Amino acid sequence: MNKFFNSRKFRLLLACISLLVLVDLVQDTYAKYVSSADANKGFAIARWAFTVNNQDIIANNNFSNVVVPVFDQNANIDSNVIAPTSTGYFDITVDSSNVDVAFNEVITLSLADTNTVTDLVFTGYKINNGTLTNFANNSTSITTTHALDEQTTINTYRIYIEWVDGENENMNNASDTQASVNGVAAVNVNINFIQNASQNN
């Protein structure tokens, strides 16, 4: 038996076994340095998509064609026209159902650059047919803060307008008459949506 352990065959067998064990150890050790992991993770981007009077204002921010004025019935004034003493309104419906962040909304009202009827004024507004809020101190803007967890995502602003005649008017009878010939009664509505800044706790 001792002769076998001292033979070349035994030593060769032992060397082969040792070599296999060594190769296996080297592979395990080497693997520790080349192991890697990859990940490709997409993040959901918060939605920021508004419609005004059912028009996507991200795709088209000019919503002039979807603002429809409604004038109060008057036995002395034809339908769908404006004249001194006319009163009426137009609606702005903002849908923020596809918005995933808190935001502020600022509606700014003014007479258009083309307007020549200086007695045309904004008198007040209602939100979702609520309480009438009168414009005061020449302020014609509406600022609304919308929280992230707000339940009402469709809000209608009814803006009231009037062609003032009599007290506080700027135009006299001659100016009113001239306006009926070549006057322009036009308003400008600008809506800004501003994401609320993140707050750290």
GROMACS .gro file of C-alpha atoms in nm:
model
  201
    1MET     CA    1   0.000   0.000   0.000
    2ASN     CA    2   0.284   0.236   0.084
    3LYS     CA    3   0.422   0.158  -0.255
    4PHE     CA    4   0.106   0.285  -0.420
    5PHE     CA    5   0.111   0.614  -0.225
    6ASN     CA    6   0.474   0.665  -0.328
    7SER     CA    7   0.410   0.582  -0.694
    8ARG     CA    8   0.404   0.834  -0.980
    9LYS     CA    9   0.040   0.751  -1.058
   10PHE     CA   10  -0.071   0.849  -0.711
   11ARG     CA   11   0.124   1.171  -0.720
   12LEU     CA   12  -0.018   1.252  -1.064
   13LEU     CA   13  -0.372   1.181  -0.943
   14LEU     CA   14  -0.314   1.398  -0.637
   15ALA     CA   15  -0.179   1.680  -0.856
   16CYS     CA   16  -0.485   1.665  -1.083
   17ILE     CA   17  -0.723   1.675  -0.789
   18SER     CA   18  -0.529   1.967  -0.640
   19LEU     CA   19  -0.538   2.149  -0.973
   20LEU     CA   20  -0.917   2.105  -1.004
   21VAL     CA   21  -0.970   2.232  -0.651
   22LEU     CA   22  -0.741   2.529  -0.723
   23VAL     CA   23  -0.923   2.615  -1.048
   24ASP     CA   24  -1.256   2.599  -0.868
   25LEU     CA   25  -1.128   2.829  -0.591
   26VAL     CA   26  -0.988   3.074  -0.845
   27GLN     CA   27  -1.319   3.082  -1.032
   28ASP     CA   28  -1.512   3.150  -0.712
   29THR     CA   29  -1.270   3.424  -0.617
   30TYR     CA   30  -1.273   3.579  -0.963
   31ALA     CA   31  -1.653   3.572  -0.972
   32LYS     CA   32  -1.665   3.799  -0.670
   33TYR     CA   33  -1.498   4.071  -0.877
   34VAL     CA   34  -1.699   4.040  -1.197
   35SER     CA   35  -2.048   3.988  -1.056
   36SER     CA   36  -2.284   4.268  -1.164
   37ALA     CA   37  -2.649   4.365  -1.158
   38ASP     CA   38  -2.849   4.586  -1.391
   39ALA     CA   39  -3.180   4.764  -1.347
   40ASN     CA   40  -3.382   4.980  -1.580
   41LYS     CA   41  -3.669   5.141  -1.390
   42GLY     CA   42  -3.908   5.396  -1.540
   43PHE     CA   43  -4.063   5.659  -1.315
   44ALA     CA   44  -4.421   5.779  -1.352
   45ILE     CA   45  -4.424   6.147  -1.448
   46ALA     CA   46  -4.694   6.360  -1.288
   47ARG     CA   47  -4.965   6.457  -1.532
   48TRP     CA   48  -5.012   6.825  -1.617
   49ALA     CA   49  -5.303   6.848  -1.861
   50PHE     CA   50  -5.579   7.106  -1.845
   51THR     CA   51  -5.884   7.168  -2.057
   52VAL     CA   52  -6.069   7.498  -2.071
   53ASN     CA   53  -6.424   7.475  -2.204
   54ASN     CA   54  -6.337   7.124  -2.327
   55GLN     CA   55  -6.034   7.244  -2.523
   56ASP     CA   56  -5.691   7.097  -2.452
   57ILE     CA   57  -5.491   7.411  -2.382
   58ILE     CA   58  -5.158   7.228  -2.383
   59ALA     CA   59  -5.215   7.147  -2.750
   60ASN     CA   60  -5.383   7.481  -2.826
   61ASN     CA   61  -5.368   7.762  -2.573
   62ASN     CA   62  -5.597   7.998  -2.766
   63PHE     CA   63  -5.948   7.922  -2.643
   64SER     CA   64  -6.118   8.229  -2.795
   65ASN     CA   65  -6.352   8.017  -3.003
   66VAL     CA   66  -6.492   7.829  -2.704
   67VAL     CA   67  -6.588   8.133  -2.496
   68VAL     CA   68  -6.955   8.211  -2.562
   69PRO     CA   69  -7.106   8.529  -2.414
   70VAL     CA   70  -7.468   8.517  -2.299
   71PHE     CA   71  -7.658   8.846  -2.270
   72ASP     CA   72  -7.955   8.892  -2.043
   73GLN     CA   73  -8.286   8.937  -2.221
   74ASN     CA   74  -8.389   9.297  -2.263
   75ALA     CA   75  -8.710   9.408  -2.431
   76ASN     CA   76  -8.526   9.706  -2.582
   77ILE     CA   77  -8.214   9.526  -2.714
   78ASP     CA   78  -8.201   9.257  -2.980
   79SER     CA   79  -8.075   8.910  -2.883
   80ASN     CA   80  -7.704   8.825  -2.896
   81VAL     CA   81  -7.586   9.185  -2.924
   82ILE     CA   82  -7.452   9.429  -2.669
   83ALA     CA   83  -7.554   9.792  -2.620
   84PRO     CA   84  -7.552  10.047  -2.338
   85THR     CA   85  -7.715   9.895  -2.023
   86SER     CA   86  -7.656   9.538  -2.150
   87THR     CA   87  -7.563   9.280  -1.890
   88GLY     CA   88  -7.447   8.924  -1.941
   89TYR     CA   89  -7.185   8.667  -1.862
   90PHE     CA   90  -6.953   8.405  -2.004
   91ASP     CA   91  -6.837   8.077  -1.853
   92ILE     CA   92  -6.486   7.942  -1.814
   93THR     CA   93  -6.484   7.573  -1.720
   94VAL     CA   94  -6.146   7.440  -1.610
   95ASP     CA   95  -6.096   7.064  -1.595
   96SER     CA   96  -5.790   6.953  -1.398
   97SER     CA   97  -5.883   6.584  -1.377
   98ASN     CA   98  -5.553   6.493  -1.543
   99VAL     CA   99  -5.329   6.690  -1.309
  100ASP     CA  100  -5.127   6.508  -1.043
  101VAL     CA  101  -4.982   6.803  -0.851
  102ALA     CA  102  -5.115   7.085  -0.638
  103PHE     CA  103  -5.138   7.413  -0.828
  104ASN     CA  104  -5.255   7.771  -0.824
  105GLU     CA  105  -5.484   7.906  -1.092
  106VAL     CA  106  -5.493   8.276  -1.178
  107ILE     CA  107  -5.759   8.411  -1.414
  108THR     CA  108  -5.686   8.767  -1.524
  109LEU     CA  109  -5.957   8.966  -1.700
  110SER     CA  110  -5.906   9.283  -1.901
  111LEU     CA  111  -6.045   9.475  -2.194
  112ALA     CA  112  -5.885   9.361  -2.518
  113ASP     CA  113  -5.645   9.586  -2.703
  114THR     CA  114  -5.902   9.611  -2.982
  115ASN     CA  115  -6.182   9.714  -2.746
  116THR     CA  116  -6.325  10.064  -2.796
  117VAL     CA  117  -6.615  10.041  -2.550
  118THR     CA  118  -6.458  10.183  -2.236
  119ASP     CA  119  -6.782  10.145  -2.041
  120LEU     CA  120  -6.764   9.766  -2.068
  121VAL     CA  121  -6.679   9.638  -1.720
  122PHE     CA  122  -6.644   9.312  -1.529
  123THR     CA  123  -6.876   9.326  -1.231
  124GLY     CA  124  -6.818   8.996  -1.051
  125TYR     CA  125  -6.799   8.619  -1.070
  126LYS     CA  126  -6.933   8.294  -0.928
  127ILE     CA  127  -6.753   7.962  -0.890
  128ASN     CA  128  -6.969   7.655  -0.952
  129ASN     CA  129  -7.283   7.867  -0.918
  130GLY     CA  130  -7.188   7.968  -0.565
  131THR     CA  131  -7.198   8.308  -0.402
  132LEU     CA  132  -7.148   8.612  -0.623
  133THR     CA  133  -6.815   8.784  -0.558
  134ASN     CA  134  -6.799   9.145  -0.674
  135PHE     CA  135  -6.479   9.281  -0.819
  136ALA     CA  136  -6.347   9.562  -0.603
  137ASN     CA  137  -6.074   9.825  -0.623
  138ASN     CA  138  -6.035   9.775  -0.999
  139SER     CA  139  -5.913   9.420  -0.939
  140THR     CA  140  -6.027   9.182  -1.210
  141SER     CA  141  -5.834   8.869  -1.127
  142ILE     CA  142  -5.938   8.545  -0.963
  143THR     CA  143  -5.681   8.334  -0.778
  144THR     CA  144  -5.769   7.983  -0.666
  145THR     CA  145  -5.547   7.732  -0.487
  146HIS     CA  146  -5.606   7.366  -0.569
  147ALA     CA  147  -5.475   7.106  -0.324
  148LEU     CA  148  -5.352   6.767  -0.441
  149ASP     CA  149  -5.639   6.586  -0.267
  150GLU     CA  150  -5.908   6.824  -0.393
  151GLN     CA  151  -6.226   6.639  -0.477
  152THR     CA  152  -6.366   6.888  -0.730
  153THR     CA  153  -6.149   6.883  -1.040
  154ILE     CA  154  -6.396   7.053  -1.274
  155ASN     CA  155  -6.471   7.414  -1.183
  156THR     CA  156  -6.686   7.661  -1.371
  157TYR     CA  157  -6.622   8.034  -1.334
  158ARG     CA  158  -6.910   8.254  -1.446
  159ILE     CA  159  -6.783   8.603  -1.525
  160TYR     CA  160  -7.040   8.884  -1.526
  161ILE     CA  161  -7.006   9.185  -1.758
  162GLU     CA  162  -7.201   9.506  -1.810
  163TRP     CA  163  -7.204   9.802  -2.046
  164VAL     CA  164  -7.236  10.078  -1.787
  165ASP     CA  165  -7.467  10.363  -1.879
  166GLY     CA  166  -7.541  10.658  -1.658
  167GLU     CA  167  -7.356  10.687  -1.328
  168ASN     CA  168  -6.984  10.605  -1.349
  169GLU     CA  169  -6.989  10.588  -1.730
  170ASN     CA  170  -6.689  10.706  -1.931
  171MET     CA  171  -6.866  10.738  -2.265
  172ASN     CA  172  -7.129  11.001  -2.340
  173ASN     CA  173  -7.429  10.953  -2.567
  174ALA     CA  174  -7.231  11.060  -2.874
  175SER     CA  175  -6.960  10.801  -2.796
  176ASP     CA  176  -7.223  10.532  -2.745
  177THR     CA  177  -7.375  10.619  -3.081
  178GLN     CA  178  -7.036  10.610  -3.253
  179ALA     CA  179  -6.965  10.270  -3.093
  180SER     CA  180  -7.278  10.132  -3.258
  181VAL     CA  181  -7.131  10.228  -3.596
  182ASN     CA  182  -6.772  10.105  -3.575
  183GLY     CA  183  -6.709  10.015  -3.212
  184VAL     CA  184  -6.550   9.695  -3.081
  185ALA     CA  185  -6.659   9.530  -2.757
  186ALA     CA  186  -6.396   9.271  -2.667
  187VAL     CA  187  -6.241   9.129  -2.353
  188ASN     CA  188  -5.923   8.939  -2.283
  189VAL     CA  189  -5.910   8.633  -2.057
  190ASN     CA  190  -5.574   8.498  -1.945
  191ILE     CA  191  -5.540   8.184  -1.732
  192ASN     CA  192  -5.214   8.086  -1.565
  193PHE     CA  193  -5.159   7.751  -1.397
  194ILE     CA  194  -4.863   7.740  -1.159
  195GLN     CA  195  -4.748   7.426  -0.980
  196ASN     CA  196  -4.723   7.476  -0.606
  197ALA     CA  197  -4.366   7.460  -0.480
  198SER     CA  198  -4.267   7.141  -0.297
  199GLN     CA  199  -4.264   7.169   0.080
  200ASN     CA  200  -4.012   6.987   0.292
  201ASN     CA  201  -4.120   6.860   0.630
   0.00000   0.00000   0.00000
